[in-house]
Amino acid sequence: MTNTVKLKRDELTSNFSNGDKYDLVIIGSGLSGLSTGLMWLKNTEGKRTLIIEKNSYPGGYSTAYERSGYVFETTQLFPDIIDILDYLEIELDLKQFKGNFMRRLVVDGDHVEEYKIPAGSENFTNYLVEKFPEDAGKIRALMEYSVEMFKQVRKLKAHSKLKDKLIIPFQAPKVVANLNRTYSGLLDKFGINNPKLREVMETFTSFSGVPSARASAILATGAMLSSMTRCFRPYGYFDEFPAKMAQLFQERSGEILFDSEVEKIIVENGKATGVKLKDSDGIIRADKIITTVDPMLAMRKLVGDEHLPSKYVERLENIIMSTSSINVALGLDDKIDMTKLDLDYPYNVVSTGLGTAEKLFDGFLAGDNAFSEDCFHAAVICPSLTTGAKNTITIRCTPFALNGWTEWRENDYERYKKEKERWGDFFINITEKYFIPNLSKHIVVKDISTPATYARYSGSPTGSLYDMASLVTQFGPKRLSMKTPIENLYQPKFAHGLYGTMMNGVQVVDLLLDRKFNNGNSLFAPVSK
Ligand SMILES: Cc1cc2nc3c(=O)[nH]c(=O)nc-3n(C[C@H](O)[C@H](O)[C@H](O)COP(=O)(O)OP(=O)(O)OC[C@H]3O[C@@H](n4cnc5c(N)ncnc54)[C@H](O)[C@@H]3O)c2cc1C
């Protein structure tokens, strides 16, 4: 079969002018780098700004790719960032999932419980109340509290000054009360003990590959409300979003240099002064540098421990990066009618019962994975139902650790292929059993990404999908600060996901502009629109 699909991401080319010195260099043209670049150019004039990207196209983890005429995507869910799209004047044709947000199957031996979770927090509350009438009061109280807590997050400043810190307890008492609380702690607070109800609620922490007993209650609540309140996906392929951002950035005088890997961030007298590219002796000089790549790569390799205070290095050593994944992307024949399979949701999730997320996470922490016939979790996504392209599904499986994957790919390719096939078959069987009968008979193209794929593609030494793990111990003030110990070097790492990456741009640009753009707010609330 021939390649007939032209992706938007491939329409972009470098427009690097090789200037003497830039006002700002951004490392990485993922969504964090692009949102930073666009926010910066919108709020400054005549600043020479350069994004450096090691791949030949923009988007990082949010992308689409083609195999034998089938288009697969990495990301699937577009949260409610419409106000930011408007602000940046990005036009995207988005489909809003107005009915159900997720189809959730929970397997207990031979019994399968099905939940169809509606979009919108009120609908969700009513649905839960109907499903679990004996817990109605607790559910309503939890959801009201969650909405209120998320509103209070809006009052926080990204980089609190002393004056901000003093008023936080009055402005955002629920945030303060939950700063060290896990999501399961929040469920406990509201007396939500019914294991079935807990299983449904905990779906939102498993989005980040973290069990609810370790996930930050605030972050999990934010992820739930920002993704399900209004939830979208593009009618086109997912690469369109970063491609449009990159195009706008270039139109607004920003420069992008593709196919160029930053090898070193140059530090002189404690200040970042430029970057050195791989396979090049020259240095690109800059007044300020923003890194949006994996912090372990940025700080430990591109900067180097020798330039960092020992306390900071110790901190880096103790950070738990998020999990990696196996992704099984399948192109299916046209004998299968996908519209009849009840899969048109942002997520179709199947897992074994309560405790699964914890067991899987422990397997990941031990450096491997804990998937088995009795312990699994997988999300099935069906983009072709929206794009109208040839039938595709993606089975997304976390958490996996990098383990020996890179070693196998580089030094024992037979083993690599065998492991890939083994896990591919494992997840295809699960999908066949619970979502798509006779799936294997319809597979035309199979493309399996492993933790080694993610490590190579993103540069993350651990192949992590979601930056620093969203653990309660690494949240809010305990996350790495945007200001690094190196003067003029910034690292915006508010959170992962499309919502988080937009906020990375908002926060770091606001910091550089001394709060003149977003008034120091942690979430998007620009001074003038
Ligand atoms: C499989 C998958 C599914 C996901 N699904 C969703 C979803 O449905 N909804 C959602 O909201 N979020 C989702 N996410 C998370 C979301 O995609 C990411 O949080 C987000 O795209 C991260 O953007 P980023 O710019 O911070 O980092 P990245 O996307 O990692 O961007 C970093 C960029 O830096 C480049 N780079 C790295 N090293 C160097 C170097 N040395 N020199 C130059 N360039 C370099 C990389 O090539 C990359 O382009 C998903 C993530 C994955 C992996």
Coordinates of C-alpha atoms and ligand atoms in Angstrom, one line a residue:
M1 CA 0.0 0.0 0.0
T2 CA 1.3 3.5 -0.8
N3 CA 1.6 6.4 1.5
T4 CA -1.2 8.7 0.5
V5 CA -1.6 10.8 3.6
K6 CA 0.0 14.2 3.9
L7 CA 0.3 15.3 7.5
K8 CA 0.2 19.0 8.5
R9 CA 3.2 18.5 10.7
D10 CA 5.4 17.8 7.6
E11 CA 4.5 21.1 6.0
L12 CA 6.7 23.1 8.3
T13 CA 10.3 23.9 7.6
S14 CA 13.1 25.6 9.5
N15 CA 13.3 29.4 9.2
F16 CA 16.5 29.8 11.3
S17 CA 18.4 32.9 10.3
N18 CA 21.5 32.1 12.3
G19 CA 21.4 35.4 14.2
D20 CA 24.2 36.6 16.4
K21 CA 22.2 36.5 19.5
Y22 CA 18.6 35.8 20.5
D23 CA 16.5 37.4 23.2
L24 CA 15.0 34.0 24.0
V25 CA 15.9 30.4 22.9
I26 CA 13.3 27.7 23.7
I27 CA 14.5 24.1 23.7
G28 CA 11.7 21.8 22.3
S29 CA 8.8 22.4 19.9
G30 CA 6.3 20.3 21.9
L31 CA 3.2 22.0 23.1
S32 CA 5.0 23.6 26.1
G33 CA 7.6 25.1 23.7
L34 CA 5.1 26.3 21.2
S35 CA 2.7 27.8 23.8
T36 CA 5.6 29.5 25.4
G37 CA 6.8 30.9 22.1
L38 CA 3.4 32.2 21.0
M39 CA 2.5 33.7 24.4
W40 CA 5.9 35.4 24.4
L41 CA 5.6 36.9 21.0
K42 CA 2.0 38.0 21.6
N43 CA 3.2 40.0 24.7
T44 CA 6.5 41.4 23.4
E45 CA 7.6 43.3 20.4
G46 CA 10.6 42.8 18.2
K47 CA 12.1 40.1 20.4
R48 CA 14.3 37.6 18.5
T49 CA 13.0 34.3 19.5
L50 CA 14.2 30.8 18.4
I51 CA 12.8 27.3 19.1
I52 CA 15.2 24.5 18.6
E53 CA 13.7 21.0 17.9
K54 CA 15.6 17.7 17.4
N55 CA 12.8 16.2 15.3
S56 CA 12.0 17.3 11.8
Y57 CA 8.5 18.6 12.8
P58 CA 6.8 20.2 15.7
G59 CA 4.5 18.7 18.4
G60 CA 6.7 16.4 20.5
Y61 CA 4.4 13.9 22.3
S62 CA 1.3 15.4 20.6
T63 CA 1.5 14.2 17.1
A64 CA 0.2 11.9 14.3
Y65 CA 2.1 9.6 12.1
E66 CA 1.4 7.4 9.1
R67 CA 2.1 3.7 8.5
S68 CA 1.1 2.1 5.2
G69 CA -1.7 4.6 4.5
Y70 CA -3.1 4.5 8.1
V71 CA -2.8 7.5 10.3
F72 CA -2.2 7.0 14.0
E73 CA -2.1 9.6 16.8
T74 CA -0.4 9.8 20.1
T75 CA -2.8 12.1 22.0
Q76 CA -6.6 11.6 22.0
L77 CA -8.3 14.0 24.4
F78 CA -8.5 17.8 23.9
P79 CA -9.4 19.4 27.2
D80 CA -11.2 22.8 27.6
I81 CA -8.5 25.2 26.5
I82 CA -10.8 27.1 24.2
D83 CA -10.1 30.5 25.9
I84 CA -6.3 30.0 25.2
L85 CA -7.0 29.0 21.6
D86 CA -9.0 32.2 21.2
Y87 CA -6.3 34.3 22.8
L88 CA -3.6 32.9 20.6
E89 CA -5.9 33.1 17.5
I90 CA -5.6 29.4 16.8
E91 CA -8.4 28.1 14.7
L92 CA -9.1 24.4 15.0
D93 CA -12.2 22.4 14.0
L94 CA -13.0 20.5 17.1
K95 CA -15.6 17.9 17.8
Q96 CA -17.1 18.2 21.3
F97 CA -18.1 15.0 23.0
K98 CA -21.4 16.1 24.4
G99 CA -22.8 12.7 25.4
N100 CA -20.5 10.4 27.2
F101 CA -17.0 11.1 28.2
M102 CA -15.8 7.5 28.8
R103 CA -16.9 4.0 28.6
R104 CA -15.4 2.2 31.5
L105 CA -15.4 -1.6 32.0
V106 CA -14.3 -3.2 35.3
V107 CA -13.6 -6.9 35.1
D108 CA -14.1 -9.1 38.2
G109 CA -13.5 -12.8 37.2
D110 CA -16.3 -13.5 34.7
H111 CA -18.3 -10.5 35.7
V112 CA -17.9 -7.2 33.8
E113 CA -19.4 -4.0 35.1
E114 CA -20.0 -1.3 32.6
Y115 CA -20.2 2.5 33.3
K116 CA -20.8 5.1 30.7
I117 CA -19.6 8.3 32.3
P118 CA -21.2 11.4 30.9
A119 CA -19.4 14.6 30.1
G120 CA -19.9 17.6 32.3
S121 CA -19.5 17.6 36.1
E122 CA -23.2 18.0 36.8
N123 CA -24.1 15.2 34.5
F124 CA -21.4 13.1 36.1
T125 CA -22.7 13.8 39.6
N126 CA -26.2 12.9 38.6
Y127 CA -25.0 9.7 36.9
L128 CA -23.1 8.6 39.9
V129 CA -26.0 9.4 42.2
E130 CA -28.3 7.2 40.0
K131 CA -25.7 4.4 40.0
F132 CA -24.9 4.6 43.7
P133 CA -28.1 6.0 45.3
E134 CA -27.0 4.9 48.8
D135 CA -24.0 7.2 48.4
A136 CA -25.9 10.2 46.9
G137 CA -25.1 12.6 49.7
K138 CA -21.4 11.8 49.8
I139 CA -21.1 12.0 46.0
R140 CA -22.8 15.5 45.9
A141 CA -20.6 16.7 48.7
L142 CA -17.4 15.5 47.0
M143 CA -18.3 17.0 43.7
E144 CA -19.3 20.3 45.1
Y145 CA -16.1 20.4 47.1
S146 CA -14.0 19.5 44.1
V147 CA -15.5 22.2 41.9
E148 CA -14.9 24.8 44.7
M149 CA -11.4 23.6 45.3
F150 CA -10.6 23.9 41.6
K151 CA -12.0 27.5 41.6
Q152 CA -9.6 28.3 44.5
V153 CA -6.7 27.0 42.5
R154 CA -7.4 29.9 40.1
K155 CA -6.6 32.3 42.9
L156 CA -3.1 30.9 43.3
K157 CA 0.0 32.6 42.0
A158 CA 2.5 30.6 40.0
H159 CA 5.6 32.0 41.6
S160 CA 4.4 33.1 45.0
K161 CA 5.9 36.2 46.6
L162 CA 5.8 36.5 50.4
K163 CA 2.7 38.7 50.1
D164 CA 0.9 36.0 48.1
K165 CA 1.9 33.3 50.5
L166 CA 0.4 35.2 53.4
I167 CA -3.0 35.5 51.9
I168 CA -3.2 32.0 50.4
P169 CA -4.8 30.4 53.5
F170 CA -7.7 33.0 53.3
Q171 CA -8.1 33.0 49.5
A172 CA -7.7 29.3 48.9
P173 CA -8.3 27.3 52.1
K174 CA -9.3 24.2 50.3
V175 CA -6.1 24.1 48.4
V176 CA -4.1 24.6 51.5
A177 CA -6.0 21.8 53.3
N178 CA -5.4 19.4 50.4
L179 CA -1.8 20.2 49.5
N180 CA -0.5 17.0 51.0
R181 CA -3.7 14.9 50.5
T182 CA -3.8 12.1 48.1
Y183 CA -6.9 11.5 45.9
S184 CA -7.8 8.4 47.9
G185 CA -7.4 10.6 51.0
L186 CA -10.0 12.9 49.5
L187 CA -12.4 10.0 48.8
D188 CA -11.9 8.9 52.4
K189 CA -12.7 12.4 53.7
F190 CA -16.1 12.2 52.1
G191 CA -16.6 8.6 53.3
I192 CA -16.6 7.1 49.9
N193 CA -15.9 3.5 50.7
N194 CA -18.0 1.6 48.2
P195 CA -15.3 -0.2 46.2
K196 CA -17.2 0.1 43.0
L197 CA -17.7 3.8 43.3
R198 CA -14.1 4.3 44.3
E199 CA -13.0 2.4 41.2
V200 CA -15.0 4.8 38.9
M201 CA -13.6 7.9 40.7
E202 CA -10.0 6.6 40.6
T203 CA -10.2 6.3 36.8
F204 CA -9.1 10.0 36.7
T205 CA -5.8 9.3 38.5
S206 CA -5.0 6.4 36.3
F207 CA -4.9 8.8 33.4
S208 CA -1.5 9.8 34.6
G209 CA -0.4 6.3 35.4
V210 CA -0.5 7.0 39.2
P211 CA -2.6 5.2 41.8
S212 CA -5.0 7.3 43.8
A213 CA -3.2 6.5 47.1
R214 CA -0.2 8.4 45.7
A215 CA -1.8 11.0 43.4
S216 CA -2.2 14.5 44.4
A217 CA -5.9 15.2 45.3
I218 CA -5.7 18.7 43.8
L219 CA -4.1 17.5 40.5
A220 CA -6.5 14.6 40.1
T221 CA -9.4 16.9 40.7
G222 CA -8.1 19.4 38.2
A223 CA -7.5 16.6 35.6
M224 CA -11.0 15.4 36.1
L225 CA -12.7 18.7 35.8
S226 CA -10.5 20.2 33.1
S227 CA -10.9 17.1 30.9
M228 CA -14.5 16.1 31.4
T229 CA -16.3 19.4 31.8
R230 CA -16.0 20.1 28.1
C231 CA -14.1 17.6 26.1
F232 CA -13.0 17.7 22.5
R233 CA -10.8 16.2 19.8
P234 CA -9.9 17.6 16.4
Y235 CA -11.9 16.5 13.3
G236 CA -8.5 16.4 11.6
Y237 CA -5.4 14.6 12.9
F238 CA -3.9 15.6 16.2
D239 CA -0.7 17.0 14.6
E240 CA -2.8 19.9 13.3
F241 CA -2.7 21.6 16.6
P242 CA 1.1 21.9 17.0
A243 CA 1.4 22.5 13.3
K244 CA -0.9 25.5 13.5
M245 CA 0.9 26.8 16.5
A246 CA 4.3 26.5 14.8
Q247 CA 3.0 28.1 11.7
L248 CA 1.6 31.1 13.7
F249 CA 4.9 31.3 15.6
Q250 CA 6.8 31.6 12.4
E251 CA 4.3 34.1 10.9
R252 CA 4.7 36.3 14.0
S253 CA 8.5 36.5 13.4
G254 CA 9.5 33.5 15.5
E255 CA 12.2 31.2 14.2
I256 CA 12.3 27.4 14.4
L257 CA 15.3 25.2 13.8
F258 CA 14.2 21.6 13.2
D259 CA 16.5 18.5 13.0
S260 CA 18.8 20.1 15.6
E261 CA 19.5 18.6 18.9
V262 CA 20.7 20.7 21.8
E263 CA 23.7 18.9 23.3
K264 CA 24.7 21.4 25.9
I265 CA 23.3 24.5 27.6
I266 CA 26.3 26.8 28.0
V267 CA 26.7 28.0 31.6
E268 CA 29.3 30.7 32.3
N269 CA 29.7 32.2 35.7
G270 CA 26.5 30.6 36.9
K271 CA 24.5 32.1 34.0
A272 CA 23.0 30.3 30.9
T273 CA 24.4 32.1 27.9
G274 CA 23.6 29.9 24.9
V275 CA 23.3 26.4 23.6
K276 CA 25.6 24.1 21.6
L277 CA 24.1 21.8 19.1
K278 CA 25.1 18.2 18.4
D279 CA 27.4 17.9 15.4
S280 CA 28.2 21.6 15.4
D281 CA 30.9 23.6 17.0
G282 CA 29.1 26.9 17.0
I283 CA 27.1 28.3 19.9
I284 CA 23.8 30.0 19.6
R285 CA 23.8 32.8 22.1
A286 CA 20.7 33.9 24.0
D287 CA 19.8 36.3 26.8
K288 CA 17.3 33.8 28.2
I289 CA 16.8 30.1 27.7
I290 CA 13.7 28.0 28.4
T291 CA 13.9 24.3 28.4
T292 CA 10.8 22.2 27.9
V293 CA 12.4 18.8 27.6
D294 CA 12.5 16.1 30.3
P295 CA 14.1 17.8 33.4
M296 CA 16.5 14.9 34.0
L297 CA 17.8 15.4 30.4
A298 CA 17.8 19.2 30.7
M299 CA 19.5 19.5 34.1
R300 CA 21.7 16.5 34.4
K301 CA 22.9 16.2 30.8
L302 CA 22.4 19.5 29.0
V303 CA 23.5 21.6 32.0
G304 CA 25.4 18.9 33.9
D305 CA 25.7 18.3 37.7
E306 CA 28.9 20.2 37.8
H307 CA 27.0 23.5 37.3
L308 CA 24.3 22.7 39.8
P309 CA 24.2 23.1 43.6
S310 CA 24.6 19.7 45.3
K311 CA 21.2 20.2 47.0
Y312 CA 19.5 20.6 43.7
V313 CA 21.3 17.5 42.3
E314 CA 20.1 15.6 45.3
R315 CA 16.6 16.8 44.6
L316 CA 16.8 15.6 41.1
E317 CA 18.1 12.2 42.2
N318 CA 15.0 11.8 44.4
I319 CA 12.4 12.8 41.7
I320 CA 10.2 10.0 40.4
M321 CA 9.6 10.5 36.7
S322 CA 6.3 9.3 35.3
T323 CA 5.7 6.0 33.7
S324 CA 6.3 4.8 30.2
S325 CA 3.9 2.9 28.0
I326 CA 3.2 0.3 25.4
N327 CA 1.0 1.6 22.6
V328 CA -0.6 -0.8 20.2
A329 CA -1.8 1.1 17.1
L330 CA -3.8 -1.0 14.7
G331 CA -5.0 -0.3 11.1
L332 CA -8.1 -2.4 10.5
D333 CA -9.7 -3.6 7.2
D334 CA -13.0 -2.1 6.0
K335 CA -15.0 -5.3 6.7
I336 CA -15.5 -4.1 10.3
D337 CA -18.1 -1.5 10.9
M338 CA -16.6 0.5 13.7
T339 CA -19.7 2.6 14.1
K340 CA -21.6 -0.4 15.5
L341 CA -19.0 -1.1 18.2
D342 CA -20.0 1.7 20.7
L343 CA -16.5 3.0 20.8
D344 CA -17.0 6.7 20.0
Y345 CA -15.8 8.1 23.3
P346 CA -12.6 9.9 24.1
Y347 CA -11.7 6.8 26.2
N348 CA -12.8 3.3 26.4
V349 CA -11.1 1.9 29.5
V350 CA -11.0 -1.7 30.7
S351 CA -9.3 -2.8 33.9
T352 CA -9.4 -5.3 36.6
G353 CA -10.9 -4.1 39.9
L354 CA -9.8 -1.9 42.8
G355 CA -6.1 -2.2 43.7
T356 CA -5.1 -2.7 40.1
A357 CA -3.5 0.8 39.7
E358 CA -1.5 0.3 42.9
K359 CA -0.2 -3.1 41.9
L360 CA 0.7 -1.8 38.4
F361 CA 2.5 1.2 39.8
D362 CA 4.5 -1.0 42.2
G363 CA 5.6 -3.1 39.2
F364 CA 6.7 0.1 37.5
L365 CA 8.6 1.4 40.6
A366 CA 10.3 -2.0 40.8
G367 CA 11.7 -1.2 37.3
D368 CA 9.4 -3.4 35.2
N369 CA 5.6 -4.0 34.9
A370 CA 3.0 -6.0 36.7
F371 CA 0.5 -6.8 34.0
S372 CA -1.0 -10.2 34.0
E373 CA -4.3 -11.9 33.0
D374 CA -5.6 -10.9 36.5
C375 CA -4.2 -7.4 36.7
F376 CA -4.5 -5.1 33.8
H377 CA -5.5 -1.7 32.6
A378 CA -5.8 -0.5 29.1
A379 CA -7.5 2.3 27.2
V380 CA -8.9 1.8 23.7
I381 CA -9.2 4.9 21.4
C382 CA -10.9 5.0 18.0
P383 CA -9.9 8.3 16.2
S384 CA -11.1 7.2 12.8
L385 CA -14.7 7.5 14.0
T386 CA -14.1 11.2 14.0
T387 CA -11.5 11.8 11.3
G388 CA -13.4 9.5 8.8
A389 CA -10.1 8.0 7.8
K390 CA -9.4 4.3 7.4
N391 CA -10.3 2.3 10.5
T392 CA -7.8 2.7 13.3
I393 CA -7.6 1.9 17.0
T394 CA -5.0 2.5 19.6
I395 CA -4.6 0.5 22.7
R396 CA -2.8 2.5 25.3
C397 CA -1.2 0.6 28.2
T398 CA 0.5 2.1 31.2
P399 CA 2.4 1.8 33.4
F400 CA 5.6 0.2 32.0
A401 CA 9.1 1.1 33.1
L402 CA 11.9 1.5 30.5
N403 CA 13.5 -1.7 31.9
G404 CA 15.6 -3.5 29.2
W405 CA 13.7 -2.1 26.3
T406 CA 16.4 0.2 24.9
E407 CA 19.1 -2.3 25.5
W408 CA 17.1 -5.0 23.6
R409 CA 16.4 -2.6 20.7
E410 CA 20.0 -1.7 20.3
N411 CA 21.8 -4.9 21.1
D412 CA 19.3 -7.8 20.9
Y413 CA 16.7 -6.9 18.3
E414 CA 15.3 -10.5 18.2
R415 CA 14.4 -10.2 21.9
Y416 CA 13.0 -6.7 21.3
K417 CA 10.7 -7.9 18.6
K418 CA 9.7 -10.9 20.6
E419 CA 8.8 -8.7 23.7
K420 CA 6.9 -6.3 21.4
E421 CA 4.9 -9.1 19.9
R422 CA 4.2 -10.7 23.3
W423 CA 2.8 -7.5 24.8
G424 CA 1.0 -6.6 21.5
D425 CA -0.8 -9.9 21.6
F426 CA -1.6 -9.6 25.3
F427 CA -3.4 -6.2 24.8
I428 CA -5.0 -7.2 21.5
N429 CA -6.5 -10.2 23.3
I430 CA -7.9 -8.0 26.0
T431 CA -9.4 -5.6 23.5
E432 CA -10.8 -8.5 21.5
K433 CA -12.4 -10.0 24.6
Y434 CA -14.0 -6.8 26.0
F435 CA -14.5 -4.4 23.1
I436 CA -14.0 -5.7 19.6
P437 CA -14.9 -9.3 18.9
N438 CA -12.7 -11.0 16.2
L439 CA -10.4 -8.0 16.3
S440 CA -7.3 -10.0 15.2
K441 CA -8.9 -11.1 12.0
H442 CA -9.3 -7.5 10.9
I443 CA -5.7 -6.2 11.5
V444 CA -4.0 -5.0 8.4
V445 CA -1.3 -2.8 10.0
K446 CA 0.2 -3.2 13.5
D447 CA 2.6 -0.6 15.0
I448 CA 3.7 -1.1 18.5
S449 CA 5.5 1.7 20.5
T450 CA 7.5 0.5 23.5
P451 CA 9.2 2.5 26.3
A452 CA 12.3 2.5 24.1
T453 CA 10.3 4.3 21.4
Y454 CA 9.2 7.0 23.9
A455 CA 12.7 7.4 25.3
R456 CA 14.2 7.8 21.8
Y457 CA 11.5 10.1 20.5
S458 CA 11.3 12.5 23.4
G459 CA 14.8 12.3 24.7
S460 CA 13.5 11.4 28.2
P461 CA 16.1 9.1 29.8
T462 CA 13.2 7.1 31.4
G463 CA 10.8 7.2 28.4
S464 CA 8.4 9.0 30.7
L465 CA 5.1 10.1 29.1
Y466 CA 4.0 12.6 31.7
D467 CA 7.1 14.4 32.9
M468 CA 7.5 14.2 36.7
A469 CA 5.0 11.8 38.2
S470 CA 1.9 13.5 39.5
L471 CA 2.5 12.2 43.0
V472 CA 1.4 14.2 46.0
T473 CA 5.0 14.4 47.1
Q474 CA 5.9 16.2 43.8
F475 CA 3.1 18.6 43.5
G476 CA 2.7 22.4 43.8
P477 CA 5.6 23.9 45.8
K478 CA 7.3 20.5 45.9
R479 CA 7.6 20.4 42.1
L480 CA 10.8 21.7 40.5
S481 CA 10.6 25.5 40.3
M482 CA 10.4 27.3 36.9
K483 CA 13.4 29.3 38.0
T484 CA 16.4 26.9 37.9
P485 CA 19.5 27.5 40.0
I486 CA 21.2 28.7 36.8
E487 CA 20.5 32.4 36.1
N488 CA 18.5 33.0 32.9
L489 CA 17.5 29.4 32.5
Y490 CA 13.9 28.5 33.1
Q491 CA 12.0 25.2 33.2
P492 CA 8.2 25.5 33.1
K493 CA 6.8 22.2 34.5
F494 CA 3.4 23.1 35.9
A495 CA 1.9 19.8 34.8
H496 CA 1.6 17.5 31.8
G497 CA -1.2 17.1 29.3
L498 CA -2.5 19.7 26.8
Y499 CA -4.0 21.8 29.7
G500 CA -0.7 21.6 31.7
T501 CA 1.5 22.5 28.7
M502 CA -0.6 25.6 27.9
M503 CA -0.2 26.7 31.5
N504 CA 3.6 26.1 31.3
G505 CA 3.7 28.7 28.5
V506 CA 1.4 31.1 30.5
Q507 CA 3.4 30.8 33.7
V508 CA 6.9 31.1 32.3
V509 CA 6.1 34.1 30.0
D510 CA 4.4 35.8 32.9
L511 CA 7.5 35.3 35.0
L512 CA 9.8 36.7 32.3
L513 CA 7.5 39.7 31.9
D514 CA 7.3 40.4 35.6
R515 CA 3.6 39.5 35.8
K516 CA 2.6 42.0 33.2
F517 CA 0.8 39.4 31.1
N518 CA -1.0 37.1 33.5
N519 CA -0.7 39.0 36.8
G520 CA 1.2 36.1 38.4
N521 CA -1.8 33.8 38.2
S522 CA -1.1 30.1 38.1
L523 CA -3.9 29.5 35.5
F524 CA -4.7 31.5 32.4
A525 CA -6.3 34.9 33.3
P526 CA -4.5 37.5 31.2
V527 CA -4.4 41.1 32.2
S528 CA -5.9 42.1 28.9
K529 CA -7.3 39.8 26.2
Ligands
LIG1 C1 0.9 8.4 24.2 C2 0.5 9.7 24.9 C3 -0.8 10.0 24.9 C4 -1.2 11.2 25.5 N1 -2.5 11.6 25.5 C5 -2.9 12.8 26.0 C6 -4.2 13.3 25.8 O1 -5.1 12.6 25.3 N2 -4.6 14.5 26.3 C7 -3.6 15.3 26.9 O2 -4.0 16.4 27.4 N3 -2.4 14.9 27.1 C8 -2.0 13.7 26.6 N4 -0.7 13.3 26.7 C9 0.3 14.2 27.4 C10 0.7 15.3 26.4 O3 0.8 14.8 25.1 C11 2.1 15.8 26.9 O4 2.0 16.2 28.3 C12 2.5 17.0 26.1 O5 2.4 16.8 24.7 C13 4.0 17.3 26.5 O6 4.4 18.4 25.8 P1 5.8 19.1 26.1 O7 6.0 20.1 25.1 O8 5.9 19.5 27.6 O9 6.9 17.9 26.0 P2 7.3 17.0 24.7 O10 6.1 16.8 23.9 O11 8.1 15.9 25.2 O12 8.2 18.1 23.9 C14 9.5 18.2 24.1 C15 10.2 18.4 22.7 O13 11.5 18.6 22.9 C16 12.3 18.0 21.9 N5 13.6 17.7 22.4 C17 14.0 16.8 23.3 N6 15.3 16.9 23.6 C18 15.7 17.8 22.8 C19 17.0 18.4 22.5 N7 18.1 17.9 23.2 N8 17.2 19.4 21.6 C20 16.1 19.8 20.9 N9 14.9 19.3 21.1 C21 14.7 18.4 22.0 C22 11.5 16.7 21.6 O14 11.7 16.2 20.4 C23 10.0 17.3 21.8 O15 9.5 17.7 20.5 C24 -0.3 12.1 26.1 C25 1.1 11.7 26.0 C26 1.5 10.6 25.4 C27 2.9 10.3 25.3

